[in-house]
GROMACS .gro file of C-alpha atoms in nm:
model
  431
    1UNK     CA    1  12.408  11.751  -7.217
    2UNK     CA    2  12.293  11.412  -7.085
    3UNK     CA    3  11.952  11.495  -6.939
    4UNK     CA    4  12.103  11.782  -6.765
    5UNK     CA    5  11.780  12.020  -6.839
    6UNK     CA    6  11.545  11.688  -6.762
    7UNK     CA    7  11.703  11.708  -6.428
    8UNK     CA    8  11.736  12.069  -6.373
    9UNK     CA    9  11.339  12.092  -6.473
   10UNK     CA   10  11.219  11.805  -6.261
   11UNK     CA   11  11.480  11.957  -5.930
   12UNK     CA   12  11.272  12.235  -5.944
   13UNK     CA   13  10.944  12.119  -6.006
   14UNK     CA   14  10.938  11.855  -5.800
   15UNK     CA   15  11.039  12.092  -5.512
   16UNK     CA   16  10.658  12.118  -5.363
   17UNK     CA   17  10.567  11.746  -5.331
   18UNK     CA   18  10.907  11.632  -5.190
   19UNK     CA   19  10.893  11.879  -4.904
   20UNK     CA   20  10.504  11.779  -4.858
   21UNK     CA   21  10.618  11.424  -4.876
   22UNK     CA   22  10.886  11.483  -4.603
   23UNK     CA   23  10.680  11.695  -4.373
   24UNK     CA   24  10.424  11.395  -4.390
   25UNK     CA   25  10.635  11.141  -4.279
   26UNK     CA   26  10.758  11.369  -4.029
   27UNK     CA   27  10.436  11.338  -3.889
   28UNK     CA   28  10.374  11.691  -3.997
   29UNK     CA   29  10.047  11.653  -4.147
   30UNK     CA   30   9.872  11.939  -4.176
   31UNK     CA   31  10.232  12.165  -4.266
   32UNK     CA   32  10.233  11.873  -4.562
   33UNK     CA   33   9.903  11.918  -4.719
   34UNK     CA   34   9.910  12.313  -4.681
   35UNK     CA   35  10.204  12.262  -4.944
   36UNK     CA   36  10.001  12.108  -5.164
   37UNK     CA   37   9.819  12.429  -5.304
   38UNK     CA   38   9.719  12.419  -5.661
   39UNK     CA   39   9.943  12.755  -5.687
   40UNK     CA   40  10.213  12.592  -5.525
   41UNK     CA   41  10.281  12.304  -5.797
   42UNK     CA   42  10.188  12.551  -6.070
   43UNK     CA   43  10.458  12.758  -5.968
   44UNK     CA   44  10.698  12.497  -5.881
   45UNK     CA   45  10.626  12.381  -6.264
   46UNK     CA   46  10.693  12.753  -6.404
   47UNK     CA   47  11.038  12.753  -6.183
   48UNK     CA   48  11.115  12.395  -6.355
   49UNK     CA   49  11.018  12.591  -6.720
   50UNK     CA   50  11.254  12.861  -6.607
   51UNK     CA   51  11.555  12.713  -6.525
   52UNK     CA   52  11.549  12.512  -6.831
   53UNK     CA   53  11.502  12.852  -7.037
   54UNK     CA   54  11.859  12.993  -6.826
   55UNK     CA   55  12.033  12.703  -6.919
   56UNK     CA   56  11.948  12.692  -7.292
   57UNK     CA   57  11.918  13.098  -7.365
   58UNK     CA   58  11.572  13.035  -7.471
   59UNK     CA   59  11.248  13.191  -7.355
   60UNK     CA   60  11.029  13.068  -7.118
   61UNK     CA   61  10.753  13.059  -7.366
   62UNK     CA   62  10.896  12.860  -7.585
   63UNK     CA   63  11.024  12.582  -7.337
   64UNK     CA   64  10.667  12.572  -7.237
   65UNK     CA   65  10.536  12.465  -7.624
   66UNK     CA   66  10.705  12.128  -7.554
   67UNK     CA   67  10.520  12.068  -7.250
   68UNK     CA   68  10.093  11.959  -7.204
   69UNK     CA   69  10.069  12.271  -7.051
   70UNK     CA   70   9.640  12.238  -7.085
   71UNK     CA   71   9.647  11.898  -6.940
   72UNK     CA   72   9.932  12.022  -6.618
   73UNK     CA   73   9.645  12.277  -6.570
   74UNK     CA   74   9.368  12.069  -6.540
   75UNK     CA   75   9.571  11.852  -6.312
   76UNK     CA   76   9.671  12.120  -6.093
   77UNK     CA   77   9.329  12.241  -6.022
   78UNK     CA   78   9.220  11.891  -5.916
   79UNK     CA   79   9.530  11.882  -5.696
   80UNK     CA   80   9.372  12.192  -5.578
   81UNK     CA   81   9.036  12.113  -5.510
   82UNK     CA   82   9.156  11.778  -5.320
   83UNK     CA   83   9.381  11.975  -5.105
   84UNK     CA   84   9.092  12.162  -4.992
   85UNK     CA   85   8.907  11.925  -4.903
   86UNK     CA   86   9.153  11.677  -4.729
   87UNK     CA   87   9.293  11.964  -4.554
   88UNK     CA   88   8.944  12.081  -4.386
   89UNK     CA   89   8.915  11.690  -4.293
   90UNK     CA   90   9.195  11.687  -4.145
   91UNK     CA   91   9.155  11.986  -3.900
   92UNK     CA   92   8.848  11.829  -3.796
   93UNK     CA   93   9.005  11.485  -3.722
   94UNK     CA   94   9.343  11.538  -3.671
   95UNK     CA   95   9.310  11.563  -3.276
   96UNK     CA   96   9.210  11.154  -3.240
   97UNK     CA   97   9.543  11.007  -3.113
   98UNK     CA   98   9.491  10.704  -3.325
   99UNK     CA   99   9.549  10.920  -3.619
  100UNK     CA  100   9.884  11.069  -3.454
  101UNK     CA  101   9.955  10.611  -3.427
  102UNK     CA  102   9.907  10.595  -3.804
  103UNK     CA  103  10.125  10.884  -3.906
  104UNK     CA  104  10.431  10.753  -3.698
  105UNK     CA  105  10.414  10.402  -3.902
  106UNK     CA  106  10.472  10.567  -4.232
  107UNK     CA  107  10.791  10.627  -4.143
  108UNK     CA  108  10.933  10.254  -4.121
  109UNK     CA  109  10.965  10.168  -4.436
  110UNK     CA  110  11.254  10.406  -4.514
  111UNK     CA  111  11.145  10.527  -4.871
  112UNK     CA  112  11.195  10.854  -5.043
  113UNK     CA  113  10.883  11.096  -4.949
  114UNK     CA  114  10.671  11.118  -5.239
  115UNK     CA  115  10.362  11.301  -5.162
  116UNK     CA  116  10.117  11.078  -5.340
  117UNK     CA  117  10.255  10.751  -5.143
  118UNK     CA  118  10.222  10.924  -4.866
  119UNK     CA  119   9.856  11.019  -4.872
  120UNK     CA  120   9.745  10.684  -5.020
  121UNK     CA  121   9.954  10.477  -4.714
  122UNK     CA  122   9.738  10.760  -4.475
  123UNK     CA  123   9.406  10.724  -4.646
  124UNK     CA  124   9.491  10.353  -4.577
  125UNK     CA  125   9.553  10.406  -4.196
  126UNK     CA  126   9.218  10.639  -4.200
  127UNK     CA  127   9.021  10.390  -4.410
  128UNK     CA  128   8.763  10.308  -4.166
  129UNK     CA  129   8.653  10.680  -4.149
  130UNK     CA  130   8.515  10.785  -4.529
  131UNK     CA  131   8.499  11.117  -4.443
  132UNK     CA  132   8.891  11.145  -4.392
  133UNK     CA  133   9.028  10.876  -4.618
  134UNK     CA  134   8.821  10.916  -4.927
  135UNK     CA  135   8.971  11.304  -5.008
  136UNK     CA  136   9.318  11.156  -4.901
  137UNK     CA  137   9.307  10.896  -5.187
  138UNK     CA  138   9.141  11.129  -5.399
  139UNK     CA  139   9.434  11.401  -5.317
  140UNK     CA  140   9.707  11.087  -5.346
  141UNK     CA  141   9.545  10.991  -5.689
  142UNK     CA  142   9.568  11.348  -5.895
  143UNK     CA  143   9.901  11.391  -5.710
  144UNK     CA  144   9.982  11.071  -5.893
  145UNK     CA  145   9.860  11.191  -6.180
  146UNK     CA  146  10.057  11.520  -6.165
  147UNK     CA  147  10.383  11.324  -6.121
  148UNK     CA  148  10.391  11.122  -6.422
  149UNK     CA  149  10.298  11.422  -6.603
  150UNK     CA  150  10.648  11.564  -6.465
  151UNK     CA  151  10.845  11.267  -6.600
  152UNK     CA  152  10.662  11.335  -6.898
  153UNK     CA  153  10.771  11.635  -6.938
  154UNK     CA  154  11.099  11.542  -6.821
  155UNK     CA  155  11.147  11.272  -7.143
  156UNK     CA  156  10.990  11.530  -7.339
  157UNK     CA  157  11.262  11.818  -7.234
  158UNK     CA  158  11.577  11.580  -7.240
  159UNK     CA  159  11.442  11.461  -7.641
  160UNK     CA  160  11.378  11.794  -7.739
  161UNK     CA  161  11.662  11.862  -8.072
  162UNK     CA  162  11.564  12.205  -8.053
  163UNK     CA  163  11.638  12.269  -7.687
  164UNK     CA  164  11.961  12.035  -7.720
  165UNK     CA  165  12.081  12.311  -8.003
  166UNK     CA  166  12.009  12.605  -7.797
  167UNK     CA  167  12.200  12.482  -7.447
  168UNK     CA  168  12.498  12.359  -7.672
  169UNK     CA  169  12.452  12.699  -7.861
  170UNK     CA  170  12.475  12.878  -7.522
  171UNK     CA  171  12.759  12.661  -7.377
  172UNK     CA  172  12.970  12.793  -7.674
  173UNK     CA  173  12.892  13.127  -7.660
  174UNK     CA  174  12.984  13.131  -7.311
  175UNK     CA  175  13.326  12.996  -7.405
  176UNK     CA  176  13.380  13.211  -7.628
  177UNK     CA  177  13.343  13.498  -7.367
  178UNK     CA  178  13.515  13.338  -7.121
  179UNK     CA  179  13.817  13.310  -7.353
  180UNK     CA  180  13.775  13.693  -7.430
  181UNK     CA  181  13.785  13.773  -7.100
  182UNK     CA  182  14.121  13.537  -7.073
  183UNK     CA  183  14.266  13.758  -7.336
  184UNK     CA  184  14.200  14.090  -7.225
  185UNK     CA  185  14.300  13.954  -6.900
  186UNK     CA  186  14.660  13.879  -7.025
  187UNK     CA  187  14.659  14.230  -7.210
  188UNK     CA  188  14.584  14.454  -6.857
  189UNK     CA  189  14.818  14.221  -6.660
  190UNK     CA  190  15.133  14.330  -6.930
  191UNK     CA  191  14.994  14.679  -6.902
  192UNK     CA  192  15.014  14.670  -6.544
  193UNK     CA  193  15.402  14.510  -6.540
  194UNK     CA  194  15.515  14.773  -6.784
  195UNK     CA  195  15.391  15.068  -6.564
  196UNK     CA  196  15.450  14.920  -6.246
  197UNK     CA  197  15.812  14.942  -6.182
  198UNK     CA  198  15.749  15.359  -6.217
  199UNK     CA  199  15.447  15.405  -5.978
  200UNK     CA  200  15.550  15.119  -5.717
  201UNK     CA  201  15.757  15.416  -5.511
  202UNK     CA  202  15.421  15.637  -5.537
  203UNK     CA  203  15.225  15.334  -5.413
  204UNK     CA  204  15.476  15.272  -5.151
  205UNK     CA  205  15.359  15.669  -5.066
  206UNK     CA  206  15.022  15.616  -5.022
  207UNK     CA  207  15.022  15.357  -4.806
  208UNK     CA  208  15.141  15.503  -4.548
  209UNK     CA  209  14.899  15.500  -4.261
  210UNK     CA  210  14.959  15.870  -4.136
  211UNK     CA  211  14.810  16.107  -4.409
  212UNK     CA  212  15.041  16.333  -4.340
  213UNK     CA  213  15.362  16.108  -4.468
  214UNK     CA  214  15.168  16.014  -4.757
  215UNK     CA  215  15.430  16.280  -4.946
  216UNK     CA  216  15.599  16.184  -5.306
  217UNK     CA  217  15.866  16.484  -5.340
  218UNK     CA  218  16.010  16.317  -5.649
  219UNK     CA  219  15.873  16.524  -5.960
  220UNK     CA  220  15.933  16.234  -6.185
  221UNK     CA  221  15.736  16.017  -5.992
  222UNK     CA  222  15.491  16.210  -5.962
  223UNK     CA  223  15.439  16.299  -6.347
  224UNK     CA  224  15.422  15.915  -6.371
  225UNK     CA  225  15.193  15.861  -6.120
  226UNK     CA  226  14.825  15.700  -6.270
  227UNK     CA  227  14.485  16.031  -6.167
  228UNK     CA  228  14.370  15.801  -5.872
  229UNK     CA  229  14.711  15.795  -5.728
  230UNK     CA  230  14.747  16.163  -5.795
  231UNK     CA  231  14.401  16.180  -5.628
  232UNK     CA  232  14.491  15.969  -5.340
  233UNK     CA  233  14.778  16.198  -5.308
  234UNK     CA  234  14.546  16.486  -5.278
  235UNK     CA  235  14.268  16.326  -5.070
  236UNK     CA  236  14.573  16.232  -4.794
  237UNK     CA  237  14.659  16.630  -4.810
  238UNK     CA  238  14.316  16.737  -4.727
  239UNK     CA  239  14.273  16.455  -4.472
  240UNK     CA  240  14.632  16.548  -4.324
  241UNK     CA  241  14.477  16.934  -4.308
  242UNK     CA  242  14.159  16.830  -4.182
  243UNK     CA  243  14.310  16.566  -3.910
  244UNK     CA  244  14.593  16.861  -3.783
  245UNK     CA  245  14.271  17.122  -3.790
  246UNK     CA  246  14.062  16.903  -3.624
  247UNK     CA  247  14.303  16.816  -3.363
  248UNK     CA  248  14.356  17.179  -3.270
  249UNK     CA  249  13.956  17.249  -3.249
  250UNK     CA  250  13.952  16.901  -3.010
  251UNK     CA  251  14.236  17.074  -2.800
  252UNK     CA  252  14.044  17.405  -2.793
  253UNK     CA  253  13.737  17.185  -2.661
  254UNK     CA  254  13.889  17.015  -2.438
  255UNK     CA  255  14.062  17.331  -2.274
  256UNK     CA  256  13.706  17.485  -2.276
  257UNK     CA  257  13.532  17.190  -2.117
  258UNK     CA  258  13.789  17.158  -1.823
  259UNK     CA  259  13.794  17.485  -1.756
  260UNK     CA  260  13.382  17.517  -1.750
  261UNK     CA  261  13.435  17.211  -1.449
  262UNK     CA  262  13.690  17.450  -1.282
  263UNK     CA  263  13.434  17.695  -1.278
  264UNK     CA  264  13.122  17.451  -1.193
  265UNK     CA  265  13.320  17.376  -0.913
  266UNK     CA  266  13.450  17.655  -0.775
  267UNK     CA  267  13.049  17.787  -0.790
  268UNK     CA  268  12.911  17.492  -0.609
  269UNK     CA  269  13.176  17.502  -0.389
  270UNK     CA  270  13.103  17.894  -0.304
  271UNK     CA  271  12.752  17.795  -0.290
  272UNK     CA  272  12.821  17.513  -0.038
  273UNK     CA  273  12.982  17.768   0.175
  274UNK     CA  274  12.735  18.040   0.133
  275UNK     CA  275  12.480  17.772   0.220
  276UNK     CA  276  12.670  17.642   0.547
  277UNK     CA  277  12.712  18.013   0.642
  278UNK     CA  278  12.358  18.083   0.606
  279UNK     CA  279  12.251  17.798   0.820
  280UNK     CA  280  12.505  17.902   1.087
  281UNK     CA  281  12.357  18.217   1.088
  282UNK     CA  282  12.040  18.145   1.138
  283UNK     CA  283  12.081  17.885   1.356
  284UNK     CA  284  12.306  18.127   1.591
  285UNK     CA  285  12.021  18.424   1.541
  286UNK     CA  286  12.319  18.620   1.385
  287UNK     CA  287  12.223  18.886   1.136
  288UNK     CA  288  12.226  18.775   0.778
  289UNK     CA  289  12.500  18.872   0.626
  290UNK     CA  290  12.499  18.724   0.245
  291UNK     CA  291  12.490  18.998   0.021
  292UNK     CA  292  12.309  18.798  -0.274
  293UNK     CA  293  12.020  18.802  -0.060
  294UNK     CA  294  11.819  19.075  -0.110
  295UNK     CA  295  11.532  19.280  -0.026
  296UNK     CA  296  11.186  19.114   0.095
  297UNK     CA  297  11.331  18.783   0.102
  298UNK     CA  298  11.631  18.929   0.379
  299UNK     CA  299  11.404  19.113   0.585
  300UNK     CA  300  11.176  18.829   0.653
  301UNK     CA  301  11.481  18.613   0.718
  302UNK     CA  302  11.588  18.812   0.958
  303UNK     CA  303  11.263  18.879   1.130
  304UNK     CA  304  11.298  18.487   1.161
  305UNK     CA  305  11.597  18.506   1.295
  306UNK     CA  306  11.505  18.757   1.516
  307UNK     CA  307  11.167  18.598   1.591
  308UNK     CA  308  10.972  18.904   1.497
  309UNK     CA  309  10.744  18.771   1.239
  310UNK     CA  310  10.459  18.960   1.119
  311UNK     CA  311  10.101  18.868   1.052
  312UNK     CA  312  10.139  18.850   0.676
  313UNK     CA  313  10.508  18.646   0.712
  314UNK     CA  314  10.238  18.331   0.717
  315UNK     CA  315  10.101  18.410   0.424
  316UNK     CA  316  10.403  18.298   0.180
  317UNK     CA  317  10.305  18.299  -0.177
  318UNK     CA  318  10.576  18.057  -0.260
  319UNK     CA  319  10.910  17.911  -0.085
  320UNK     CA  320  11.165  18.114  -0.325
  321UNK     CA  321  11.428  18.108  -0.059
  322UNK     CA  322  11.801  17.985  -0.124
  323UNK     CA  323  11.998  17.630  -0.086
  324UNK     CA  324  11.730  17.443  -0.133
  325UNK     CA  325  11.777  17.073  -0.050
  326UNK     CA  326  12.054  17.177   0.169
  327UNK     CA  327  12.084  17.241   0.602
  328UNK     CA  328  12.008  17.585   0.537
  329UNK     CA  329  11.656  17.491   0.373
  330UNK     CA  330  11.602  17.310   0.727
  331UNK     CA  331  11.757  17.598   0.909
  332UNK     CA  332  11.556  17.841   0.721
  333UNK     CA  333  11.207  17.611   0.824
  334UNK     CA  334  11.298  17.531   1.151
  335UNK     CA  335  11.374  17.949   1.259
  336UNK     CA  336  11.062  17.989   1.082
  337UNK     CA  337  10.843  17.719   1.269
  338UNK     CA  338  10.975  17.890   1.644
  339UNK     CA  339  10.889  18.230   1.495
  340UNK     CA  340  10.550  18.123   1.371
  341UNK     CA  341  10.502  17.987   1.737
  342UNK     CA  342  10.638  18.292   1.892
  343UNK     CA  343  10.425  18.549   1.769
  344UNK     CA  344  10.115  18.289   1.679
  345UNK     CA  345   9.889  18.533   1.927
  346UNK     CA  346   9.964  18.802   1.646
  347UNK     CA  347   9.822  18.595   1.332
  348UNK     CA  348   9.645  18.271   1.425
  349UNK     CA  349   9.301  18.467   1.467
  350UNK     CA  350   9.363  18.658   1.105
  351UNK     CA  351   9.578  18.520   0.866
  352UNK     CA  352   9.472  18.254   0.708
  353UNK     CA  353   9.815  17.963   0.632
  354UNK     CA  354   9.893  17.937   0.261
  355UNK     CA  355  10.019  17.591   0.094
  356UNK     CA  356  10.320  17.753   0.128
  357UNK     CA  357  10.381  17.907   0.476
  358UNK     CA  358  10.212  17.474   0.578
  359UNK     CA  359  10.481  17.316   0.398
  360UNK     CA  360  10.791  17.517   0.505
  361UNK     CA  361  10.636  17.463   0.877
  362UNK     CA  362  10.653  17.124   0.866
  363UNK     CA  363  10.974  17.136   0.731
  364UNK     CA  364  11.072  17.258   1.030
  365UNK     CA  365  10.951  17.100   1.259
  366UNK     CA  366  11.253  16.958   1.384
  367UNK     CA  367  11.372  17.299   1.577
  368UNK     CA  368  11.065  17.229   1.753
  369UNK     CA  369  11.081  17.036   2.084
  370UNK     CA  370  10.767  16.844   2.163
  371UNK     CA  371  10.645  17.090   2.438
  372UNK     CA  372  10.622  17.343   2.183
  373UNK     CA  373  10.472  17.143   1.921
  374UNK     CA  374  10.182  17.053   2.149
  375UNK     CA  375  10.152  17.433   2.301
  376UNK     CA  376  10.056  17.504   1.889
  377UNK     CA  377   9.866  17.208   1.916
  378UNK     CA  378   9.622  17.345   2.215
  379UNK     CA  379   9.638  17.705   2.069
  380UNK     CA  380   9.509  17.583   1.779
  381UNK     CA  381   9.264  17.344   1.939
  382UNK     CA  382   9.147  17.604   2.119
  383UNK     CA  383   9.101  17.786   1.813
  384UNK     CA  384   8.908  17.542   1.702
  385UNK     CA  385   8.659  17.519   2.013
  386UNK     CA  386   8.613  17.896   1.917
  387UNK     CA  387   8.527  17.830   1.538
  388UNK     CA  388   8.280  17.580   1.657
  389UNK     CA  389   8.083  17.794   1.884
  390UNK     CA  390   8.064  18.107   1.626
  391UNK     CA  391   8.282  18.038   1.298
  392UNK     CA  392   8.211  18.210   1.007
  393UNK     CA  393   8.312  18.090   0.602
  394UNK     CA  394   8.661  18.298   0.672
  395UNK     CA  395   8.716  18.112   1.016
  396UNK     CA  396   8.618  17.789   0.929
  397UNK     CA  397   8.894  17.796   0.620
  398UNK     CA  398   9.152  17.922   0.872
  399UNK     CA  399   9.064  17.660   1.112
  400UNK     CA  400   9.124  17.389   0.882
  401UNK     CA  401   9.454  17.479   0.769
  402UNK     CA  402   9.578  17.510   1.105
  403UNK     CA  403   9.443  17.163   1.221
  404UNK     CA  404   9.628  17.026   0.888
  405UNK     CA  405   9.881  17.220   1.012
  406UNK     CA  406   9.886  17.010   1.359
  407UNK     CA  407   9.914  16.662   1.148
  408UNK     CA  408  10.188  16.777   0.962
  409UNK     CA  409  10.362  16.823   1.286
  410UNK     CA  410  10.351  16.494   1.358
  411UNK     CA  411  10.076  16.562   1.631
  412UNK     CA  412   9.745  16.395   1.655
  413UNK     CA  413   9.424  16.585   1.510
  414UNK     CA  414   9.210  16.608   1.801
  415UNK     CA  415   8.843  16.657   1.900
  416UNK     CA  416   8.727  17.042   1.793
  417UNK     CA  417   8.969  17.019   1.455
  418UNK     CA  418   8.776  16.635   1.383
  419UNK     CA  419   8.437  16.848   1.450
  420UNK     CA  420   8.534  17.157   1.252
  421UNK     CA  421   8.629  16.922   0.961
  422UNK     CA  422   8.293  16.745   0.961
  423UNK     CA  423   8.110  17.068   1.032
  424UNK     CA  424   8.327  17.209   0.662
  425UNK     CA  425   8.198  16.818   0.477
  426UNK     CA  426   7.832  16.853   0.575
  427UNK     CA  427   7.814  17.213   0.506
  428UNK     CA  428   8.057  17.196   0.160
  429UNK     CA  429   7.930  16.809   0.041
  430UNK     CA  430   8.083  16.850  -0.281
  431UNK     CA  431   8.461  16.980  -0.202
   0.00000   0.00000   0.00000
């Protein structure tokens, strides 16, 4: 054994003051002492206690009566309380760039970090300020302390007759398993030669990479094939079934998908040409002739077309008609804006413009030339001048929508719409 568990002990519970010792002399202060934890050496002593106990079979427990477990204790919590303390110091002096000068030189000398050398070389560097160096020695003196109570405990571990029994005791049982395991090694591996030469063709059979080759027609080798061959031989029939099923379901699919585009196709290609026709038509003041357009929405296209639009035509409810986003939407706004102007006598002094009817009028705008849009702009100026001089609640409304109307034209608001607006704001303050 050879102070193998002396070693193994120490390795581990040494683990906490190395690393503190090397972040120190990294100039890594602060990381260093926050190691230093009363908790942290405790449990880097029980991890020393535990790996001895693996190696030997023995408890933890009982590893632990060899050691001065009361005394490591006692220790540990005056590592604990030092930490504390030099560690608070340290935050509060830490930022002084002669401290930062004093760290660096601990690194010259080239020696193995050991926590406790460390601190006492720092407390030396920090001796003119008590406040700092004192809990640094302090720290560096139970650190001490703690160490030679791990080589203690280290001679006491490697001398121990009773531990020495128990990791030779393991060692042997472990041989002895490890040579049963040899043997019934050997015994499967003859087993295995004997039955090979009659399920090597069925082996050959399963690995196939196509499932569906995976085929033994050979009754003889099949009675002497081993369950998970015979079940491997099954599995590749149900995954041969499954792969051929799913194959015809992903032809079906793909059949259905392509022709779904045919269809979406031929429909938006219909619809391009029902659009195009549309806007032709109205555009040429032809008669509508697309016969999925229907009822209300038909007549009034073709009283737009025909320029014939009646008062309540400006009072859409909603744009619901077809292509939108296409040149018949603009076809369908712009026959509507030379409508609206054409028979604006008819409805500008009693129909007041919905959202709506506003929106698809200034869609359209573009079928309007600019003479036109500023004749609507004086009629509705006008108008205007005439809601000023006697405009009720009704008028006033009607007013304004028309003079938003005129912006959305691209033509300038002008005096009696600025003066009806302000006239609305000092009479409605809150809307």
């Amino acid at each position: 054994m050879s102070r193998q568990l002396g070693s193994l002990f120490l390795t581990a519970a040494f683990g906490p003051l190395q690393s503190a010792g090397m972040s120190i002399m990294a100039r890594r202060v602060e990381e260093g002492l926050v190691q230093l934890t009363g908790a942290e050496v405790m449990a880097a002593l029980q991890r020393g206690i535990e790996a001895v106990a693996k190696a030997t079979g023995l408890p933890a427990a009982h590893v632990a009566r060899y050691l001065p477990m009361a005394e490591l204790r006692d220790v540990a919590a005056a590592v604990n309380e030092g930490q504390i303390e030099s560690l608070e110091q340290w935050r509060l002096h830490a930022g002084w760039e002669g401290l930062l000068d004093g760290i660096a030189d601990l690194t010259v000398d080239g020696r193995t970090p050991s926590a406790s050398m460390c601190l006492l070389r720092l407390s030396k560097k920090m001796q003119l300020d008590k406040a700092l160096s004192m809990p640094l020695r302090q720290l560096s003196d139970d650190l001490d302390r703690w160490e030679q109570l791990l080589q203690a405990c280290r001679k006491q571990i490697d001398d121990g007759t009773a531990l020495k029994r128990a990791y030779h005791r393991k060692r042997f049982v472990l041989l002895g398993v490890l040579a049963a395991l040899a043997l019934g090694f050997a015994a499967v591996m003859v087993w295995v030669l004997r039955v090979r030469g009659a399920r090597q063709r069925v082996d050959a059979a399963i690995a196939q990479e196509d499932p569906c080759t995976r085929i033994v027609e050979d009754e003889d080798d099949l009675a002497k094939a081993s369950d998970p061959q015979r079940q491997a031989l099954a599995e590749a029939k149900d995954a041969c079934e499954a792969r051929l099923e799913a194959e015809r379901k992903a032809e079906e699919e793909r059949k259905r998908k392509e022709e779904e585009a045919r269809q979406k196709r031929l429909a938006e290609e219909r619809a391009k040409k029902r659009c195009e026709d549309l806007a032709a038509d109205i555009a040429a003041g032809r008669p509508i002739e697309d016969a999925e357009i229907k009822g209300d929405t038909k007549a009034l296209l073709q009283r737009m077309t025909d320029q014939a639009l009646k008062p309540d035509d400006l009072q859409l409810k909603a744009n619901t008609f077809p292509c939108p986003g296409t040149a018949a939407e603009r076809a369908i706004g712009q026959a509507y804006a030379r409508a609206a102007l054409a028979s604006l006598a008819g409805w500008i002094n009693s129909r007041t413009l919905t959202e709506a009817s506003i929106s698809l009028l200034a869609a359209g705008k573009d079928g309007l030339t600019h003479e036109q849009k500023v004749a609507m702009s004086n009629h509705i100026e006008n108008h205007a001048k005439k809601t000023l001089i006697g405009g009720n609640e009704e008028r006033i409304a009607r007013t304004l929508g028309l003079c938003e109307l005129i912006v959305k034209l691209g033509q300038p608001e002008r005096q009696y719409c600025d003066s009806t607006r302000k006239l609305h704001a000092r009479t409605h303050p809150k809307e």
